[in-house]
Coordinates of C-alpha atoms in Angstrom, one line a residue:
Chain Q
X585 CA 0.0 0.0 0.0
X586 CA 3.2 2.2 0.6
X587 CA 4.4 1.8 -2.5
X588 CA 1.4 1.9 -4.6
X589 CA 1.1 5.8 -2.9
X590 CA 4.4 6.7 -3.5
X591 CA 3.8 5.8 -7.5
X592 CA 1.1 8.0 -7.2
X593 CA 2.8 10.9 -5.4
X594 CA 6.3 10.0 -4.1
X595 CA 7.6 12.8 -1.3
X596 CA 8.0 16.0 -2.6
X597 CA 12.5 16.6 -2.7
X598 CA 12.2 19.4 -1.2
X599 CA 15.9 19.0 -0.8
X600 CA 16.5 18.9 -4.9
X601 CA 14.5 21.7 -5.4
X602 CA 16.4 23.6 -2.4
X603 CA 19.6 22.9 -4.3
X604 CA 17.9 23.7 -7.8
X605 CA 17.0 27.3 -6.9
X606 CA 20.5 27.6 -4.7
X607 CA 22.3 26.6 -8.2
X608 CA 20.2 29.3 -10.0
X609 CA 20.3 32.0 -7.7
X610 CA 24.4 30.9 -7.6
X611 CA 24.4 31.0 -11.7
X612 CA 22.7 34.7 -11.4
X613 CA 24.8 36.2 -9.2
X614 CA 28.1 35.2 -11.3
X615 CA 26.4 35.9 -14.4
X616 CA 25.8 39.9 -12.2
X617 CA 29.4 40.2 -11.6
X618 CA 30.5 39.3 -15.0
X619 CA 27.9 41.2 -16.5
X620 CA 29.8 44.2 -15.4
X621 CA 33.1 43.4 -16.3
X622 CA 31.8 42.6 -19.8
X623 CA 30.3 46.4 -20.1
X624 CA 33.4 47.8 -19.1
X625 CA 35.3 46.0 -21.8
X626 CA 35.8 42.2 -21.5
X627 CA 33.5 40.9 -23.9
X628 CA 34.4 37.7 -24.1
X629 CA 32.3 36.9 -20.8
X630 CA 29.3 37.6 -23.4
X631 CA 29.4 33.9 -24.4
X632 CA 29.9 32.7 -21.1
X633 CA 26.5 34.8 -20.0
X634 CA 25.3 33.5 -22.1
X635 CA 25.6 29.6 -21.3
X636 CA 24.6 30.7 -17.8
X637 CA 21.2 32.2 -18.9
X638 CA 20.3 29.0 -20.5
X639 CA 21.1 27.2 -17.3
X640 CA 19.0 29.3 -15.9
X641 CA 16.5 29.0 -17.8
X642 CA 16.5 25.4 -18.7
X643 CA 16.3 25.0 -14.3
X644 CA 13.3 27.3 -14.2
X645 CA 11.9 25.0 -16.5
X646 CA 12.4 22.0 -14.9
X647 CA 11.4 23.0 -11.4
X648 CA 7.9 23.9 -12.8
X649 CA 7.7 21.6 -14.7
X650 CA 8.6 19.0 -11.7
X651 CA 6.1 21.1 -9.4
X652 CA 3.3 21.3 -12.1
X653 CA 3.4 17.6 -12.5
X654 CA 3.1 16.9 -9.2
X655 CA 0.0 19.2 -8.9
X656 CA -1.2 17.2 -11.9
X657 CA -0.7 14.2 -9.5
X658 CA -2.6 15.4 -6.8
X659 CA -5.4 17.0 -8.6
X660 CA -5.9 13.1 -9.9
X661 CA -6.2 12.0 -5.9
X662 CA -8.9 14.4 -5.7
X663 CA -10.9 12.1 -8.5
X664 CA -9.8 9.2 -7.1
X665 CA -9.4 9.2 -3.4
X666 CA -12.5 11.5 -2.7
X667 CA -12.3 14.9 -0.7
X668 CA -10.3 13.3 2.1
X669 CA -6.8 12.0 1.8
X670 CA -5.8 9.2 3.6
X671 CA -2.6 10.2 5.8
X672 CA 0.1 8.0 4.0
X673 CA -0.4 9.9 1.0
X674 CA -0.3 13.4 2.7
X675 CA 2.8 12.9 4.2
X676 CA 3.8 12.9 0.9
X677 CA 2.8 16.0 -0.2
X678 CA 3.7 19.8 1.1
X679 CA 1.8 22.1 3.2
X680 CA 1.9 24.2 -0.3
X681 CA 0.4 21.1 -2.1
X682 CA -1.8 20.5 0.6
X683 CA -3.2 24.1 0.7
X684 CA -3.3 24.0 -3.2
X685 CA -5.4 21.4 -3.1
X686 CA -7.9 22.3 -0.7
X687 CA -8.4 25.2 -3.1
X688 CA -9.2 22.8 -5.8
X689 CA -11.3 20.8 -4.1
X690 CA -13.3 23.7 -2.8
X691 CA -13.3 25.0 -6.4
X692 CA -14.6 21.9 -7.9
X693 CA -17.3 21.3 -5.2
X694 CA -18.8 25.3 -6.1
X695 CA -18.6 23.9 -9.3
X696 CA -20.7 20.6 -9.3
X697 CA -23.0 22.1 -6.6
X698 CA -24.1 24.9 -9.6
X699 CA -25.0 22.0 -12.2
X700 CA -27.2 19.5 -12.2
X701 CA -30.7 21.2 -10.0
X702 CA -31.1 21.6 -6.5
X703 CA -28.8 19.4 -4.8
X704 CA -25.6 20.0 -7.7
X705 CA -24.1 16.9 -9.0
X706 CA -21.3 15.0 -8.1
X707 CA -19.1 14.3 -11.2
X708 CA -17.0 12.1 -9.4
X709 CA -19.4 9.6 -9.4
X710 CA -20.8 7.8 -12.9
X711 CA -17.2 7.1 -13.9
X712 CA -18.6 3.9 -16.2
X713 CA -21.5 3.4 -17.9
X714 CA -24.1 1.9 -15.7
X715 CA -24.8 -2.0 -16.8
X716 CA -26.9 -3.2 -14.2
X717 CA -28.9 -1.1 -11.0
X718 CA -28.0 -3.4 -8.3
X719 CA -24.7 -4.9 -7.3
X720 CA -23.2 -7.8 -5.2
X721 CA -21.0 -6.0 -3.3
X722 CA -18.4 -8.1 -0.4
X723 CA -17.0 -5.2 2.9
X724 CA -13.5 -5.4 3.1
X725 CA -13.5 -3.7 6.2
X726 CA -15.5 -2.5 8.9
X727 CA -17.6 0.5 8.1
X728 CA -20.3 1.0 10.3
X729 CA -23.9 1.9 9.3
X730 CA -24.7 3.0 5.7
X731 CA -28.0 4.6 4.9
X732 CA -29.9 3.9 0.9
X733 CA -32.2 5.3 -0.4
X734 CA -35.3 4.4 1.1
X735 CA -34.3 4.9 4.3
X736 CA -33.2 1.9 5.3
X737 CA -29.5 1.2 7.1
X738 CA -27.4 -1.5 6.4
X739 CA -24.4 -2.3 8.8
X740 CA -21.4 -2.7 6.7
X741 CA -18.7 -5.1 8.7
X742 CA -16.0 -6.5 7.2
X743 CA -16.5 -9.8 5.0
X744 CA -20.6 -9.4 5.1
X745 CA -22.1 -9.5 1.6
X746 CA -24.5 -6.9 0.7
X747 CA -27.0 -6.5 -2.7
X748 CA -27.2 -2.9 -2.9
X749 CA -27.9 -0.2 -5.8
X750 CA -24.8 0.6 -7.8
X751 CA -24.6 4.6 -7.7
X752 CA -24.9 4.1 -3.8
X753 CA -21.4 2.3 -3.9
X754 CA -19.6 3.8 -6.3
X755 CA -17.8 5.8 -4.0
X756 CA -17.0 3.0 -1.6
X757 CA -16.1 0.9 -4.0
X758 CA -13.0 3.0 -4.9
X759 CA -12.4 3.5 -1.3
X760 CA -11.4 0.4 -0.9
X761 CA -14.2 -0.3 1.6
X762 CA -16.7 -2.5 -0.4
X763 CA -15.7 -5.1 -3.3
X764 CA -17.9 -5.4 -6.7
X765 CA -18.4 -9.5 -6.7
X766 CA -18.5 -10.1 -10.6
X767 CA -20.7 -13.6 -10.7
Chain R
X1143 CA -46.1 23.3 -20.2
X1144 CA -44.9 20.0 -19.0
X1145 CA -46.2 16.7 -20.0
X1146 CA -46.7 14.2 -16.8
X1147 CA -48.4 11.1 -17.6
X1148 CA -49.2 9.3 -21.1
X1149 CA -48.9 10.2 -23.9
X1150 CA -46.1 12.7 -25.8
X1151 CA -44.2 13.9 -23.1
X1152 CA -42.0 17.4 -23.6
X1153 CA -39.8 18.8 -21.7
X1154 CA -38.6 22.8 -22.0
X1155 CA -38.0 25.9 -20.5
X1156 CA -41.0 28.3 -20.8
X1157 CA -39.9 30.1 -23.8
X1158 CA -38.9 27.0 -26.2
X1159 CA -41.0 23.7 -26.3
X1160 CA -38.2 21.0 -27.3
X1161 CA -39.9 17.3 -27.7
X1162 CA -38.1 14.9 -25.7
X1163 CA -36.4 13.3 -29.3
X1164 CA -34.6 16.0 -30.2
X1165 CA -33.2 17.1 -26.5
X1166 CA -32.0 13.3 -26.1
X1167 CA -30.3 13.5 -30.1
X1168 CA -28.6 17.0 -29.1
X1169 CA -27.7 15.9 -25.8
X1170 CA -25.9 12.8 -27.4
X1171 CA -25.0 14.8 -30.3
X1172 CA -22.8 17.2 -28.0
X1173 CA -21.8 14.7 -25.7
X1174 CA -19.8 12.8 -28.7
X1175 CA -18.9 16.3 -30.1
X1176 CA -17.3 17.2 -26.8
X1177 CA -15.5 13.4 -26.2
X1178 CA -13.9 13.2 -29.5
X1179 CA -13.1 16.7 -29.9
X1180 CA -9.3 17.9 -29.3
X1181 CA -10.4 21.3 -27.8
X1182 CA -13.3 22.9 -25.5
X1183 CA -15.8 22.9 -27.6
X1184 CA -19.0 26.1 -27.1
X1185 CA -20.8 25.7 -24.1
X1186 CA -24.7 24.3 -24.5
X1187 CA -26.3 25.9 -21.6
X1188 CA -29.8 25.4 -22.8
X1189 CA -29.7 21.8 -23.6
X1190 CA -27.4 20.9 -19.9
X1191 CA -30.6 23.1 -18.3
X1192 CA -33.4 20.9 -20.5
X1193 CA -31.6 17.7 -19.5
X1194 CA -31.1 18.4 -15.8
X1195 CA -34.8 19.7 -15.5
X1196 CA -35.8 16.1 -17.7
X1197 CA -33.8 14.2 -14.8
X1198 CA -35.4 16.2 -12.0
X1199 CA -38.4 15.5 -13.3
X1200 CA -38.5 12.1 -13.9
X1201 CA -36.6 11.7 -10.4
X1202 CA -39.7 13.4 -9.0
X1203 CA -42.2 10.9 -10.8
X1204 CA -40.3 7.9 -9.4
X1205 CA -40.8 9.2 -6.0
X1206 CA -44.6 9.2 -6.6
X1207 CA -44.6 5.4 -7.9
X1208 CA -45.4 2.5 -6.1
X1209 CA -42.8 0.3 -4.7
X1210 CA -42.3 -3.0 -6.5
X1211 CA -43.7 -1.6 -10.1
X1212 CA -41.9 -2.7 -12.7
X1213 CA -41.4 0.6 -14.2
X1214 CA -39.7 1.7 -11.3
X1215 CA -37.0 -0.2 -12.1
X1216 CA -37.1 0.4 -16.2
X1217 CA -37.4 4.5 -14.9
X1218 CA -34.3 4.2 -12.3
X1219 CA -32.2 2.7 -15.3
X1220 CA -33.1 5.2 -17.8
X1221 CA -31.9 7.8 -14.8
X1222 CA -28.9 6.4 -14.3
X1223 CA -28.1 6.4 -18.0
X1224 CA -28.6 9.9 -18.6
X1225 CA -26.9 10.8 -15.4
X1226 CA -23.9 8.6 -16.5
X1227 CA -23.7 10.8 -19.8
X1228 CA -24.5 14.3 -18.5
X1229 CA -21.4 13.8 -16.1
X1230 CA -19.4 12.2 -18.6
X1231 CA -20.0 15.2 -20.7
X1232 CA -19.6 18.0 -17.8
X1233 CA -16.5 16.1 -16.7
X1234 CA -14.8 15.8 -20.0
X1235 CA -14.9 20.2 -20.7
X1236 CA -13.8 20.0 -17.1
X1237 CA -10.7 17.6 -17.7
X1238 CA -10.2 19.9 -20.9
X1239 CA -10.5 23.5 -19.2
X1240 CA -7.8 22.2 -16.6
X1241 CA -5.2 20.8 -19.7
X1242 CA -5.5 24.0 -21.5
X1243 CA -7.0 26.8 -19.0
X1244 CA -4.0 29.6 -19.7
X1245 CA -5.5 29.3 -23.6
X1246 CA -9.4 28.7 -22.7
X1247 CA -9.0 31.7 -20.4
X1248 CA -7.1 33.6 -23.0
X1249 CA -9.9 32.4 -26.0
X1250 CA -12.8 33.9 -23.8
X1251 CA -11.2 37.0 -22.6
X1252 CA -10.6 37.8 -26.5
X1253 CA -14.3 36.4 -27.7
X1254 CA -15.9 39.2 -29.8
X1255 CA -19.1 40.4 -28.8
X1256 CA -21.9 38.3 -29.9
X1257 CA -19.9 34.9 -30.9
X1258 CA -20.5 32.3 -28.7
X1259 CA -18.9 30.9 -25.5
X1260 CA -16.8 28.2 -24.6
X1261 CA -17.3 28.4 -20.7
X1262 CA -20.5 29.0 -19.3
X1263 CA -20.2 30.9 -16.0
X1264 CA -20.0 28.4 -13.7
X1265 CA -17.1 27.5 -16.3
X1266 CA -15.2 30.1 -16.3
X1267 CA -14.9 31.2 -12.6
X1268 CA -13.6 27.5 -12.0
X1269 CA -11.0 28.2 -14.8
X1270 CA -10.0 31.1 -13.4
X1271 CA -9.7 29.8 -10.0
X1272 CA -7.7 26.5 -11.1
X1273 CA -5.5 29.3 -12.7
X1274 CA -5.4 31.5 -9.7
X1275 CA -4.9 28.9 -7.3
X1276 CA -1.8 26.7 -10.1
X1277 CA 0.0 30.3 -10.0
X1278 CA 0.0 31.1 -6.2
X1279 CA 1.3 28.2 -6.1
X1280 CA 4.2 27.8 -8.2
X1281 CA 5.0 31.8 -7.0
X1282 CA 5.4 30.5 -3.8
X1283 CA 7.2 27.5 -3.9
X1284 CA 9.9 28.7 -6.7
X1285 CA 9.4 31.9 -8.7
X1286 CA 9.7 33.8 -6.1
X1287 CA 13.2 32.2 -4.5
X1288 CA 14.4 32.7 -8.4
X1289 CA 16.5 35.4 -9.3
X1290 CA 14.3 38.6 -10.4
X1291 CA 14.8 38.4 -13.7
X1292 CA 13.1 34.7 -13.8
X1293 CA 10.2 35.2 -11.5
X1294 CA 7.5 35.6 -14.2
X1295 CA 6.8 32.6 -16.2
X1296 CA 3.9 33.2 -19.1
X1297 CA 1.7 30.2 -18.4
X1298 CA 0.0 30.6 -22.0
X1299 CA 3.5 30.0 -23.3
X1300 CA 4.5 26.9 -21.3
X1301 CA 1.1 25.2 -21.1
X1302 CA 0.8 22.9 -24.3
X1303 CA -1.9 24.1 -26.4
X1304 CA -4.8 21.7 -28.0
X1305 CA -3.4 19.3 -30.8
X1306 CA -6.2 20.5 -33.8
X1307 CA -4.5 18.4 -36.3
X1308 CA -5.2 15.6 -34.8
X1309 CA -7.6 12.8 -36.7
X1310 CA -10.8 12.6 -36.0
X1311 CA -13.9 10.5 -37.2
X1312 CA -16.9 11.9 -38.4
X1313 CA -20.3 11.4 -39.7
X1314 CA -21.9 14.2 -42.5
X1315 CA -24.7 15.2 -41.0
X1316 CA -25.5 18.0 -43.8
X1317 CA -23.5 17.8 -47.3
X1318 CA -20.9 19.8 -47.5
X1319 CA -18.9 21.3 -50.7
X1320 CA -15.6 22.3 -51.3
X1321 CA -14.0 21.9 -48.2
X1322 CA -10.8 23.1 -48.1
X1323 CA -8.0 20.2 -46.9
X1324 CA -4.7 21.2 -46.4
X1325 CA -1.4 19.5 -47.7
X1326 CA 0.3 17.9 -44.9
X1327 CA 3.7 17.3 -46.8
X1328 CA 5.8 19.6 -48.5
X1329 CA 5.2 17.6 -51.9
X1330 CA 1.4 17.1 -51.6
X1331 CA -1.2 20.7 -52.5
X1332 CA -4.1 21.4 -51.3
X1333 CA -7.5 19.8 -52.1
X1334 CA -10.9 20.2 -52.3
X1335 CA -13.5 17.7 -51.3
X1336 CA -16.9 17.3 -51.3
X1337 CA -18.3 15.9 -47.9
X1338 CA -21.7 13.3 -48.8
X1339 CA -24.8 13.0 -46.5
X1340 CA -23.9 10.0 -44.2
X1341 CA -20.5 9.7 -45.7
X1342 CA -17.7 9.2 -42.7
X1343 CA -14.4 10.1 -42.5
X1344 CA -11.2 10.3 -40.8
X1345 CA -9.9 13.8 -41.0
X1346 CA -7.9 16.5 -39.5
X1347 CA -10.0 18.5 -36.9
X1348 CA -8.6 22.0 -37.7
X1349 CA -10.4 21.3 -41.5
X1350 CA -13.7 20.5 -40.4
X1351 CA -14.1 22.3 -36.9
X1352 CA -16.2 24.9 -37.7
X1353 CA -18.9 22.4 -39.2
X1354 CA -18.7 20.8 -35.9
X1355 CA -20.3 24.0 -34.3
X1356 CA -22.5 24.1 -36.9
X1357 CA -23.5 20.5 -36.3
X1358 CA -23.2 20.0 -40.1
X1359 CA -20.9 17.3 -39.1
X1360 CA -21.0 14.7 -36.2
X1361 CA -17.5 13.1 -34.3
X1362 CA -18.2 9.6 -33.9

């Protein structure tokens, strides 16, 4: 389970990044000094500016680009996962990352609450086509008491065997709490 | 205005009576449009608002019905189906405003007056939240610890753009002359073809997009 979250969103090198933006502002400051010199005469730093701006550059690049995938990462957890993380995989992740997506989630639940009538709807769920309306679903863990639609409570505990309507386990299902049984 | 029990039923705001057929083939319609398209496509507020108001309503009937009738069941299914592609359909413009939201923002802040949108509200203010929120962000953790000269990065430049010459099928919907297709090596000119009623094909999307707004064309 350890590993499969890292895959997702390993820990965020804070250290690699440290020592990317140390290397650039290093880079800058040389390229400052010779800057100078080259205006009062020795222009054959120009080339040697030069190179360092592409450094530069090509390290601004790959820091966003490292940081924007990793956003790309997290914003898939959101689809996946649900609204709350589990722990293993926030540990993972920055108190930057975390904040940006809280934002995003908060974003994206304005959003589905302003479609779909009264109550909004929750794009997250529906991922496949439906095929049937009920579904043999197995708990894989304890749950506690889970409410459908007719008012009616089931008590999920691990390994009990449940026929209940699809779109009501959707959500569960990708959890990790309940198990589709295909017959 | 709105049908209940037998016969036709319709469904439509108060200004526009659209029969239940032709809501279901443009809701489809756009739904492929938007799935196989490589960018946003224009916004369909009016059919989203017909379809949620159809799914209300028949949510409401089922409520109504007796427990056990068969109906029920026949009802719940033909729920869940539209459901299934109403949120396919809102969550595929949502994948796409996320991929591409420095250009989608860009496209709508430069819209002329009068031509249609690609983001409806609700749209865009997530868009330009997802954009306000990506940019704090990468401010934060590294522009702003880069040298000044680095510290603005121009997201419209770095985020790729939609792919339009990718390949995409279609059905002819309306027939279509003299379309204009491009050469796509140096040695080959440009053509003209004549698109046939319920022809299909398997070009470029840049050609043919704007008969796919026009619905004179169908991505299948």
């Amino acid at each position: 389970y350890v590993y499969r979250t890292s895959h997702i969103c390993p820990v965020l090198q804070a250290e690699g990044l440290r020592q990317a933006l140390e290397e650039m502002r290093t880079l800058y400051d040389r390229n400052q000094a010779d800057v100078s010199e080259a205006k009062s005469g020795r222009t054959d730093l120009i080339f040697l500016i030069r190179f360092r701006h592409c450094c530069l550059l090509r390290n601004q690049r790959c820091i966003l680009a490292y940081l924007y995938d990793r956003l790309l990462r997290i914003r898939a957890l959101r689809w996946e996962y649900g609204s709350v993380l589990p722990n293993t995989i926030q540990f993972h992740m920055s108190a930057e990352e975390v904040e940006w997506f809280s934002r995003y989630k908060k974003s994206l639940a304005t959003y589905m609450r302003s479609v779909g009538g009264e109550e909004g709807l929750d794009l997250t769920q529906d991922i496949k086509p439906p095929k049937s309306l009920y579904i043999e679903v197995r708990c894989l863990r304890d749950y506690g008491e889970f409410e459908i639609d007719d008012g009616t409570t089931i008590l999920l505990k691990k390994n009990s065997q449940h026929f209940l309507p699809r779109w009501k386990c959707e959500q569960l299902i990708r959890q990790g709490v309940l198990e589709h049984i295909l017959s | 205005m709105r049908g209940g029990g037998g016969g036709r039923e319709e469904f439509g705001l108060s200004v526009r009576r659209v029969p239940r057929s032709h809501l279901q083939r443009a809701f489809f319609q756009a739904w492929l449009n938007e799935k196989f398209a490589p960018e946003l496509l224009e916004s369909k507020p009016e059919i989203i608002e017909c379809v949620v108001e159809q799914l209300d309503h028949m949510e409401a009937n089922l409520k109504r019905a007796k427990r056990g009738d068969l109906k029920v069941s026949i009802h719940r299914m033909e729920i869940e189906r539209i459901r299934y592609v109403l949120s396919s359909y809102l969550r595929c413009r949502l994948v796409k405003i996320e991929k591409f939201f420095p250009h989608v923002l860009e496209k709508e802040k430069s819209r002329a007056e009068g031509e249609p949108s690609i983001l409806s509200p609700e749209e865009f203010a997530f868009a330009k939240e997802y954009m306000a929120n990506t940019e704090i962000y990468l401010k934060n953790v590294a522009l702003k610890h880069m040298p000044p000269n680095l510290q603005k990065v121009s997201l419209l430049k770095s985020v790729p753009r939609p792919n339009l010459d990718s390949f995409v099928f279609l059905r002819v919907l309306e027939r279509q002359e003299n379309i204009l297709v491009e050469p796509e090596t140096d040695e080959q000119r440009e053509y003209t073809i004549d698109l046939e009623e319920g022809s299909q094909h398997l070009i470029r999307y840049k050609t043919i997009a704007p008969l796919v707004a026009s619905g004179a064309v169908q991505l299948i």
